[in-house]
Coordinates of C-alpha atoms in Angstrom, one line a residue:
M1 CA 0.0 0.1 0.1
T2 CA 1.0 3.1 -1.5
R3 CA 1.8 5.4 2.1
I4 CA 0.8 9.1 1.4
D5 CA 1.1 12.2 3.6
A6 CA -2.5 13.7 3.0
H7 CA -1.9 16.9 4.3
Q8 CA 1.3 19.4 4.1
H9 CA 2.1 23.1 3.1
F10 CA 4.6 24.9 0.5
W11 CA 5.4 28.4 0.5
S12 CA 7.4 30.9 -0.5
Y13 CA 7.4 33.2 2.2
S14 CA 6.5 36.8 2.5
P15 CA 4.7 38.6 5.5
A16 CA 2.5 40.6 3.4
A17 CA 1.1 36.7 1.8
F18 CA 1.3 35.1 5.4
D19 CA 0.2 38.0 7.8
W20 CA -0.7 34.5 10.5
I21 CA 2.8 34.0 10.2
D22 CA 4.5 35.4 13.3
P23 CA 8.0 36.8 11.8
G24 CA 10.4 35.5 13.9
S25 CA 8.5 32.4 13.8
V26 CA 10.0 29.1 12.6
L27 CA 7.3 28.7 10.3
A28 CA 8.4 32.2 8.5
Q29 CA 10.5 31.2 5.9
D30 CA 10.4 29.1 2.2
F31 CA 9.4 25.4 2.7
V32 CA 9.8 23.5 -0.7
P33 CA 9.9 20.3 -1.8
D34 CA 13.5 19.8 -1.1
D35 CA 12.8 20.0 2.6
L36 CA 10.5 17.8 2.5
M37 CA 11.3 14.7 0.7
P38 CA 14.1 13.4 3.4
L39 CA 11.6 14.0 6.1
L40 CA 9.1 11.6 3.7
D41 CA 12.0 8.9 3.4
D42 CA 12.4 9.0 7.1
A43 CA 9.2 8.0 8.0
A44 CA 8.8 6.0 5.0
I45 CA 5.8 8.2 3.3
D46 CA 5.9 6.9 -0.1
G47 CA 3.7 10.5 -1.7
C48 CA 2.1 13.7 -0.2
I49 CA -1.0 16.1 -1.3
A50 CA 0.3 19.5 -1.1
V51 CA -2.6 21.7 0.5
Q52 CA -3.0 25.4 -0.1
A53 CA -1.6 28.3 2.8
C54 CA -3.1 31.5 0.8
Q55 CA -6.6 32.4 -0.8
T56 CA -5.4 32.8 -4.5
D57 CA -4.9 31.9 -7.8
A58 CA -1.5 32.6 -7.9
E59 CA -0.3 29.8 -5.1
T60 CA -3.0 27.3 -6.7
D61 CA -0.6 27.5 -10.0
W62 CA 2.1 27.7 -8.2
L63 CA 1.5 24.4 -5.9
L64 CA 0.8 22.7 -9.7
D65 CA 4.0 23.9 -10.8
L66 CA 5.6 22.1 -8.2
A67 CA 3.4 18.7 -8.2
A68 CA 4.5 18.4 -11.8
A69 CA 8.0 18.6 -11.5
S70 CA 8.0 16.3 -8.5
P71 CA 6.4 12.9 -9.1
R72 CA 6.1 12.0 -5.0
I73 CA 2.9 15.0 -4.7
V74 CA 0.4 12.7 -5.7
G75 CA -2.3 16.0 -5.3
V76 CA -3.1 19.8 -4.5
V77 CA -6.0 21.0 -2.8
G78 CA -5.6 24.5 -4.3
W79 CA -8.3 27.9 -4.0
I80 CA -10.9 29.0 -6.0
D81 CA -13.3 32.0 -5.6
L82 CA -16.0 29.5 -4.6
R83 CA -17.9 32.7 -4.1
A84 CA -18.2 34.1 -7.3
D85 CA -20.9 34.4 -10.2
D86 CA -18.6 32.5 -13.1
V87 CA -17.7 30.3 -10.8
V88 CA -18.8 27.0 -13.1
Q89 CA -16.5 28.7 -15.8
R90 CA -13.4 29.2 -13.4
L91 CA -13.7 25.2 -12.7
Q92 CA -13.9 24.5 -15.9
A93 CA -10.8 26.5 -16.9
R94 CA -9.0 24.2 -13.9
A95 CA -10.5 21.0 -14.7
A96 CA -7.4 19.8 -17.3
S97 CA -5.1 19.8 -14.1
S98 CA -4.7 16.0 -13.6
K99 CA -3.3 16.7 -9.9
L100 CA -5.3 19.3 -9.1
I101 CA -7.7 17.4 -6.4
G102 CA -10.4 19.3 -4.9
F103 CA -10.5 22.9 -3.3
R104 CA -10.2 24.5 0.2
H105 CA -11.2 27.9 2.1
I106 CA -9.8 29.4 5.0
V107 CA -13.5 29.1 6.7
Q108 CA -11.9 29.0 9.8
D109 CA -10.9 32.5 9.5
E110 CA -14.2 33.7 9.0
P111 CA -16.0 36.3 11.0
D112 CA -19.7 34.6 10.4
D113 CA -19.7 31.4 12.2
A114 CA -22.2 30.5 9.6
F115 CA -20.1 31.0 6.7
L116 CA -20.5 27.4 5.5
L117 CA -24.3 28.0 5.4
T118 CA -24.3 31.9 2.8
P119 CA -25.9 30.4 -0.2
A120 CA -22.9 31.9 -3.4
F121 CA -20.4 29.6 -0.6
V122 CA -22.9 26.4 -1.2
R123 CA -23.9 26.9 -5.2
G124 CA -20.1 27.2 -5.6
V125 CA -19.1 24.2 -3.5
R126 CA -21.7 22.5 -5.3
A127 CA -20.3 23.7 -8.9
A128 CA -16.8 22.2 -7.5
L129 CA -18.5 18.8 -6.7
K130 CA -20.4 18.5 -10.1
Q131 CA -17.2 18.9 -11.6
G132 CA -15.5 15.8 -9.7
F133 CA -13.2 17.8 -7.8
S134 CA -12.8 17.0 -4.2
Y135 CA -13.7 19.7 -1.2
D136 CA -11.6 20.7 2.2
I137 CA -13.7 21.8 5.0
L138 CA -11.2 23.9 7.9
V139 CA -12.9 24.6 10.8
K140 CA -12.7 25.9 14.2
P141 CA -15.3 24.1 17.2
R142 CA -17.4 27.3 17.1
Q143 CA -18.3 26.9 13.0
A144 CA -18.0 22.8 13.4
I145 CA -21.6 22.7 14.4
H146 CA -22.4 23.9 10.8
V147 CA -20.7 21.2 9.1
R148 CA -23.3 18.3 9.1
R149 CA -26.3 20.7 7.3
F150 CA -23.5 22.3 5.0
C151 CA -22.9 18.8 3.7
D152 CA -26.7 18.1 3.6
A153 CA -26.9 21.3 1.5
V154 CA -23.8 20.9 -1.1
A155 CA -25.3 17.5 -1.7
A156 CA -29.0 18.3 -2.8
G157 CA -29.4 17.6 -6.0
L158 CA -25.6 15.6 -6.7
S159 CA -26.2 12.7 -8.3
D160 CA -23.2 10.6 -6.6
A161 CA -22.2 11.6 -2.7
P162 CA -20.0 14.5 -2.2
R163 CA -16.5 14.0 -1.4
L164 CA -16.3 16.2 1.5
I165 CA -12.9 15.7 3.8
L166 CA -12.3 17.5 7.2
D167 CA -9.5 18.6 8.0
H168 CA -7.4 18.4 12.0
G169 CA -10.7 16.6 13.2
A170 CA -12.0 20.2 13.6
K171 CA -9.4 21.5 15.9
P172 CA -10.5 20.9 19.0
D173 CA -9.2 22.5 21.6
I174 CA -6.9 20.6 23.2
A175 CA -4.1 22.7 25.1
Q176 CA -7.8 24.4 27.3
G177 CA -9.1 20.4 27.1
G178 CA -12.0 21.6 25.4
W179 CA -14.6 19.0 24.2
H180 CA -18.3 20.2 23.8
P181 CA -19.5 21.9 21.7
W182 CA -16.6 20.4 19.3
A183 CA -17.2 16.6 20.4
D184 CA -21.1 16.9 19.6
A185 CA -20.3 18.6 16.2
I186 CA -18.5 15.4 15.1
A187 CA -21.0 13.0 16.5
D188 CA -23.4 15.1 13.9
M189 CA -21.5 15.9 10.8
A190 CA -20.1 11.9 11.5
Q191 CA -23.7 10.8 10.3
V192 CA -23.0 11.9 7.2
P193 CA -21.0 8.9 4.8
S194 CA -19.2 10.6 2.8
L195 CA -17.1 12.3 5.1
Y196 CA -14.1 11.9 5.5
C197 CA -11.3 12.8 8.8
K198 CA -8.4 13.8 8.4
I199 CA -5.9 13.3 11.9
S200 CA -3.7 16.0 11.3
G201 CA -2.8 19.4 12.7
L202 CA -3.5 18.0 16.5
V203 CA 0.1 19.0 18.1
T204 CA -0.9 22.4 16.9
E205 CA -4.3 23.0 18.8
A206 CA -2.5 21.1 22.0
D207 CA 0.5 23.3 23.9
H208 CA 2.6 23.8 21.8
V209 CA 5.6 23.2 24.4
T210 CA 4.0 20.6 27.1
W211 CA 1.5 18.7 24.9
T212 CA 1.6 14.4 24.9
G213 CA 0.1 11.9 23.3
D214 CA -2.3 10.7 26.6
Q215 CA -3.4 14.5 25.9
I216 CA -4.3 13.3 22.3
A217 CA -5.8 10.5 22.2
R218 CA -9.1 11.6 23.7
Y219 CA -9.4 13.2 21.0
L220 CA -8.1 10.5 18.5
D221 CA -10.3 8.1 20.0
H222 CA -13.6 10.2 19.5
L223 CA -12.6 10.7 16.3
L224 CA -12.0 7.1 15.5
A225 CA -15.2 6.3 17.3
C226 CA -17.9 8.2 15.3
F227 CA -15.8 8.2 11.7
G228 CA -14.9 4.8 11.8
P229 CA -11.2 3.9 10.7
D230 CA -12.2 3.4 7.1
R231 CA -12.8 7.8 7.2
L232 CA -9.8 8.6 8.9
I233 CA -7.3 9.5 7.1
F234 CA -3.0 11.0 8.3
G235 CA -1.6 14.0 7.8
S236 CA 1.6 15.6 8.8
D237 CA 0.4 19.5 8.9
W238 CA 4.5 20.5 7.7
P239 CA 5.7 22.3 8.0
V240 CA 2.9 23.5 10.5
C241 CA 3.0 21.4 12.7
R242 CA 7.1 22.2 13.6
L243 CA 5.0 25.1 16.4
A244 CA 4.7 21.9 18.7
A245 CA 6.9 18.8 17.0
E246 CA 9.4 17.9 14.1
Y247 CA 7.4 15.7 10.7
R248 CA 9.1 11.9 12.2
R249 CA 7.2 13.0 16.3
V250 CA 4.0 14.0 13.9
V251 CA 4.0 10.0 12.1
D252 CA 5.2 8.2 15.4
L253 CA 2.5 10.3 17.0
I254 CA -0.5 8.6 14.5
E255 CA 1.5 5.2 14.3
D256 CA 1.3 4.7 18.1
F257 CA -2.4 5.8 17.6
V258 CA -2.9 3.0 15.2
T259 CA -1.0 0.4 16.8
R260 CA -3.2 1.0 20.1
A261 CA -6.8 1.5 18.5
C262 CA -7.4 0.1 15.1
P263 CA -4.3 -2.0 13.7
G264 CA -6.1 -3.5 11.0
A265 CA -6.7 0.3 9.6
R266 CA -3.2 0.8 9.3
D267 CA -2.9 0.8 5.4
G268 CA -6.4 2.8 5.0
I269 CA -5.6 5.8 7.2
F270 CA -1.5 5.7 6.3
G271 CA -3.0 6.4 2.8
G272 CA -6.1 4.4 1.0
N273 CA -8.8 6.2 2.0
A274 CA -7.0 9.4 1.3
A275 CA -6.5 7.3 -2.3
T276 CA -10.3 6.6 -1.7
A277 CA -11.4 10.0 -1.1
Y278 CA -9.1 12.3 -3.4
R279 CA -10.0 9.3 -5.9
L280 CA -5.7 9.7 -6.9

């Protein structure tokens, strides 16, 4: 089975384009495929999916150029203005990009907690799904309560089940031991059978210095109980994970979880489920 890191980022750093990065942070530098490939080798990961970090068409083009030059980048989750009046035409113009597998909007930064349910956005996501793309859902717990309704809304009128992927387990507040409303929202949205969940980005939701695997286990166990092993997908969230852990430690965290909780699902969580969700 091909082992896939289904969630990582590349960027050419500038303070203006990445204003969410502290200029003094370890993230305030360029991250390109040559930086990642040795880490994949060390962790026995065969390929990766590059996910957008800026909301620009130019970044999507840049990621696709990187993917074209690197066979180990098996797909790109890019950005497109899903609220544009001409979104169908924009999607059609992107259809020829074989490594463009889906789109994402940084919903977590939207001030409206119910942003997912705005009619123009629902229309755009539905159009992307109709074109054969997937959609990655990036939300925080206060927004996660709307995910189930969003999934139902974008599915309306589709002939096939929508291919939707929840990023970072909806970002539970692990550092503060937060549980509700996150846990209830996860249980609710997991009833959507075509919704997958990335077990990624969790170390940065914990205390960056003092986190332990035991602290994160409670949240991983809830995601497993709700989604089941066939809808969980490994992602490193590199290089963002470096705020709390280096690449191999993130891989080992999920390896240990799988060994303890669902050893028979290792191939699926570390590649097979991503291949299905993204039609790789």
